[in-house]
Amino acid sequence: MGYVPVKGGTQAIDASIQRIKYERLRGEEIVDIETIMSTMRGMVDQVMSESSLYSPYLAALAIKQAEGSMEEAVFLMRAHRSTLPRPYYSQTVEPEKMFVERRISASFKDIPGGQLLGATYDYTHRLLDFELIQENLDDNLQWLQNYQDQLKQIEAFDEVKYFPKVVDYLREEGLFETYEADNTSPIDVTKQSLQFPTTRSERLQVLTRGQTGAVTSLGYASLRGYGQVHPTVGEVRVGSVPIYVQHPNEMEHSDEDEFYIGEIKVTEVESFVPTTVKNENNEYELEFEIGYGICYGQNETKAIAMSILDQCLEHPESDFPTHDEEFVLLHIDSVESTGFISHLKLPHYVTFQSKLDSIRQVKKGVPTVES
Amino acid sequence: MKANTHFAFFDEGSKKEIRRAIMKAVAIPGYQVPFASREMPIARGWGTGGLQITLSIIGKPDVLKVIDQGADESVNAVSIKKLVHETTNVELTEQTSEATIIQSRHRIPEVPLTKDQIIVLQVPTPEPLRGVEAREFMTKRMHSEDDYSGVWLMLFEQIMKYGKTATFADHPVYVNGRYVMAPSPIPRFDNNKMHQSESLILLGAGREKKIYAVPPYTNVESLAFEDYPFTVESFEGLHCHLCGSTDIFLDELMDQQTGITIHQCNDTSFCMDQLNKKEKAEVQTSYA
């Protein structure tokens, strides 16, 4: 048969798949799922967050399979998610009940309950640690033992202590408006497609599923001037929250009958944003509003950026693109954006032929337009 | 942790949801029904909309054909076929007439389809008004108000600029006299095949989360003016260098040795059929 540049051909595809396997194996090293899970927390958390599937083990598996490529790992997890039935919605999670590991406020030094620095890179120097090249398990175990011994001497609380929300304290002072809790069931964006204008529940879901880099970039853009939201971080908290589901068939409902199905680690951010509002006398007044961000695992940058975008989208009247919900919500999804960009690698022979035809016809000369 | 994949990949609940959207799409020809598009094992923009439709409607007795750019062997067609086959075990074919479901990117086969077949088209940008209006909120309103002045204006502007309409593939069509629809980036050449089609045409856009349809025997008109009629890609005086067919959509190929441009059937299974027929005829005449 003649020269056919169109076909990839089944054999060529098989060979390509063999080749990618070869590239993964050729280094002759193997990394265990458990190793990824315990040593690459940041990546596992990001993959879980962007794929909106909370499973550190599967996220680690995806990272292994994807050879560490974030977009690929998220893609694998999202595809797996599509095979899972979604039988229940959880009860509303109360972040006040969070088992806090880290909690800071950039707004107030003296927050009720105190600041709890927890584990973070924020206060480290970003110098390459060449000792990690020689890291060995025995030394690590020794260090762990010492650390845990020290911990035992410090821990003194008899009971579980919950930290109050910074904003509650400010509400008492009348600096924030108190809103009635909105208990309408959220719209599940994975079961219903977005319709514009959206509800806040939809916006928050899309933002929290958003690609970490994209959410960060757009949040940053707003901060730099392509937006009108420049917040102060009121509170960042990282910790575990319990998840409960209600019995699906019970008519009567009491908290006692709820099923505890486990806990998830989340990062929650409340940003304080000064906004101008018009009062009854048509005068401008300053008021604080809250931008809210939450995501799986520990990913403070994303949660803060989400809180900025949440506020941006609450105020769509601005001319800036970061305030345009269609612009923000339709472009930050990892799977959607990488998928469509990468589809440009597919052949476009038919559409291009069609373009060629039109351009040639137009160039060929035009019958004079009759007036 | 290891689990076997469910028949046709999805759980039953998901398939039911998508089938409902399809039913609505069939009931309102050309109307874009929003649906909860799932993340698929192939990339968004690589045919996930079509794939979700295929997986939701496919049953064990079905025979599937997948085309990409007119070819059964094209990379993406192979990958989609493989995925459907692995999760359903249905029979695959390259023969257009044998298939009950044909999933396609960018082409409607040259062989006329029958009422026993369903063609599933993959759609990257389902909104025919997107070029006129960026906001989904507004385009939805324009559709509901039957306000298509924007698209007409676009065609008019092309005539003013170029002296003729200069749309590429994906030339917008009026369906059943009501909705203007993007026919998926099929070449203008294939637009007419949608008119009064015997087979059901389902269109799926995964990334944009829309399903729409052209039921059998429905009027589909390509947008055009009386004095500037709709024209298709011209292959006048050209024929396939393999089978000799004319009046079909041709790929333009460059012969690397001679540098001469040659043409070849874009629909590879059609071309193969023609060649087989020719060979058969030759054999018969030589015996006679």
mmCIF file of C-alpha atoms in Angstrom, chain A residues 125-246:
data_model
loop_
_atom_site.group_PDB
_atom_site.id
_atom_site.type_symbol
_atom_site.label_atom_id
_atom_site.label_comp_id
_atom_site.label_asym_id
_atom_site.label_seq_id
_atom_site.Cartn_x
_atom_site.Cartn_y
_atom_site.Cartn_z
ATOM 1 C CA HIS A 125 16.053 27.783 55.049
ATOM 2 C CA ARG A 126 15.782 26.425 51.552
ATOM 3 C CA LEU A 127 19.322 25.079 51.413
ATOM 4 C CA LEU A 128 19.919 21.768 49.742
ATOM 5 C CA ASP A 129 20.528 19.226 52.490
ATOM 6 C CA PHE A 130 23.365 17.125 51.165
ATOM 7 C CA GLU A 131 23.144 14.866 54.194
ATOM 8 C CA LEU A 132 19.987 13.376 52.758
ATOM 9 C CA ILE A 133 22.167 11.660 50.169
ATOM 10 C CA GLN A 134 23.614 9.536 52.949
ATOM 11 C CA GLU A 135 20.383 9.167 54.928
ATOM 12 C CA ASN A 136 20.056 5.795 56.623
ATOM 13 C CA LEU A 137 17.182 4.123 58.354
ATOM 14 C CA ASP A 138 18.969 3.314 61.622
ATOM 15 C CA ASP A 139 19.872 6.942 62.254
ATOM 16 C CA ASN A 140 16.309 7.921 61.442
ATOM 17 C CA LEU A 141 14.909 5.404 63.916
ATOM 18 C CA GLN A 142 17.240 6.701 66.603
ATOM 19 C CA TRP A 143 16.114 10.264 65.944
ATOM 20 C CA LEU A 144 12.492 9.216 66.010
ATOM 21 C CA GLN A 145 12.945 7.477 69.361
ATOM 22 C CA ASN A 146 14.487 10.589 70.917
ATOM 23 C CA TYR A 147 11.792 12.834 69.534
ATOM 24 C CA GLN A 148 9.007 10.653 70.797
ATOM 25 C CA ASP A 149 10.596 10.459 74.261
ATOM 26 C CA GLN A 150 10.684 14.223 74.385
ATOM 27 C CA LEU A 151 7.058 14.436 73.298
ATOM 28 C CA LYS A 152 5.956 12.181 76.135
ATOM 29 C CA GLN A 153 7.396 14.608 78.654
ATOM 30 C CA ILE A 154 5.593 17.595 77.166
ATOM 31 C CA GLU A 155 2.126 16.346 76.477
ATOM 32 C CA ALA A 156 -0.066 17.265 79.371
ATOM 33 C CA PHE A 157 -3.620 17.838 78.203
ATOM 34 C CA ASP A 158 -6.092 15.488 79.835
ATOM 35 C CA GLU A 159 -8.804 16.062 77.320
ATOM 36 C CA VAL A 160 -9.109 16.890 73.668
ATOM 37 C CA LYS A 161 -9.029 20.633 73.219
ATOM 38 C CA TYR A 162 -10.762 22.419 70.390
ATOM 39 C CA PHE A 163 -9.508 25.746 69.172
ATOM 40 C CA PRO A 164 -12.030 28.517 68.710
ATOM 41 C CA LYS A 165 -12.250 30.248 65.367
ATOM 42 C CA VAL A 166 -10.495 33.587 65.174
ATOM 43 C CA VAL A 167 -13.412 35.046 63.293
ATOM 44 C CA ASP A 168 -15.861 34.154 66.069
ATOM 45 C CA TYR A 169 -13.881 36.337 68.401
ATOM 46 C CA LEU A 170 -14.068 39.217 65.929
ATOM 47 C CA ARG A 171 -17.741 38.660 65.331
ATOM 48 C CA GLU A 172 -18.350 39.183 69.015
ATOM 49 C CA GLU A 173 -16.725 42.567 68.635
ATOM 50 C CA GLY A 174 -19.069 43.414 65.778
ATOM 51 C CA LEU A 175 -16.342 43.625 63.140
ATOM 52 C CA PHE A 176 -17.920 40.898 61.033
ATOM 53 C CA GLU A 177 -21.493 40.407 60.173
ATOM 54 C CA THR A 178 -23.139 37.314 61.603
ATOM 55 C CA TYR A 179 -24.911 35.307 58.939
ATOM 56 C CA GLU A 180 -27.515 32.648 59.347
ATOM 57 C CA ALA A 181 -25.933 29.281 58.493
ATOM 58 C CA ASP A 182 -26.963 28.290 54.967
ATOM 59 C CA ASN A 183 -27.937 24.659 55.292
ATOM 60 C CA THR A 184 -29.293 24.089 51.801
ATOM 61 C CA SER A 185 -27.753 20.946 50.326
ATOM 62 C CA PRO A 186 -24.821 21.783 48.080
ATOM 63 C CA ILE A 187 -25.041 21.032 44.359
ATOM 64 C CA ASP A 188 -22.622 18.202 43.523
ATOM 65 C CA VAL A 189 -20.534 19.460 40.592
ATOM 66 C CA THR A 190 -19.500 15.913 39.746
ATOM 67 C CA LYS A 191 -23.125 14.911 39.207
ATOM 68 C CA GLN A 192 -24.503 18.088 37.661
ATOM 69 C CA SER A 193 -22.659 20.325 35.259
ATOM 70 C CA LEU A 194 -22.071 23.964 36.082
ATOM 71 C CA GLN A 195 -24.808 26.363 35.107
ATOM 72 C CA PHE A 196 -24.105 30.047 35.220
ATOM 73 C CA PRO A 197 -24.524 32.042 37.334
ATOM 74 C CA THR A 198 -23.349 29.447 39.844
ATOM 75 C CA THR A 199 -24.082 29.018 43.506
ATOM 76 C CA ARG A 200 -21.351 29.424 46.107
ATOM 77 C CA SER A 201 -21.379 25.711 46.872
ATOM 78 C CA GLU A 202 -20.486 25.000 43.238
ATOM 79 C CA ARG A 203 -17.794 27.654 43.163
ATOM 80 C CA LEU A 204 -16.117 26.332 46.292
ATOM 81 C CA GLN A 205 -16.144 22.777 44.952
ATOM 82 C CA VAL A 206 -14.557 23.748 41.651
ATOM 83 C CA LEU A 207 -11.960 25.896 43.419
ATOM 84 C CA THR A 208 -10.963 23.130 45.804
ATOM 85 C CA ARG A 209 -10.673 20.618 42.929
ATOM 86 C CA GLY A 210 -8.659 23.145 40.936
ATOM 87 C CA GLN A 211 -5.101 22.585 39.858
ATOM 88 C CA THR A 212 -2.825 23.857 42.608
ATOM 89 C CA GLY A 213 -0.698 25.875 40.198
ATOM 90 C CA ALA A 214 -3.668 27.391 38.392
ATOM 91 C CA VAL A 215 -5.488 28.356 41.586
ATOM 92 C CA THR A 216 -2.270 29.840 42.939
ATOM 93 C CA SER A 217 -1.590 31.804 39.735
ATOM 94 C CA LEU A 218 -5.040 33.318 39.522
ATOM 95 C CA GLY A 219 -5.063 34.105 43.247
ATOM 96 C CA TYR A 220 -1.687 35.751 42.772
ATOM 97 C CA ALA A 221 -2.962 37.717 39.773
ATOM 98 C CA SER A 222 -5.759 39.140 41.871
ATOM 99 C CA LEU A 223 -3.307 40.067 44.590
ATOM 100 C CA ARG A 224 -0.948 41.800 42.179
ATOM 101 C CA GLY A 225 -3.585 44.043 40.711
ATOM 102 C CA TYR A 226 -5.541 41.983 38.198
ATOM 103 C CA GLY A 227 -8.297 41.752 40.717
ATOM 104 C CA GLN A 228 -9.624 43.701 43.631
ATOM 105 C CA VAL A 229 -9.045 41.327 46.491
ATOM 106 C CA HIS A 230 -5.997 41.662 48.721
ATOM 107 C CA PRO A 231 -6.682 39.826 51.934
ATOM 108 C CA THR A 232 -5.061 39.339 55.292
ATOM 109 C CA VAL A 233 -4.977 35.740 56.370
ATOM 110 C CA GLY A 234 -7.245 35.526 59.367
ATOM 111 C CA GLU A 235 -6.603 31.909 60.175
ATOM 112 C CA VAL A 236 -4.888 28.944 58.563
ATOM 113 C CA ARG A 237 -5.531 25.630 60.226
ATOM 114 C CA VAL A 238 -4.357 22.191 59.281
ATOM 115 C CA GLY A 239 -5.670 19.090 60.951
ATOM 116 C CA SER A 240 -7.996 16.136 60.851
ATOM 117 C CA VAL A 241 -11.746 16.337 60.812
ATOM 118 C CA PRO A 242 -14.090 13.410 61.441
ATOM 119 C CA ILE A 243 -16.590 12.431 58.746
ATOM 120 C CA TYR A 244 -20.035 11.103 59.547
ATOM 121 C CA VAL A 245 -22.780 9.782 57.315
ATOM 122 C CA GLN A 246 -26.435 9.495 58.135
#
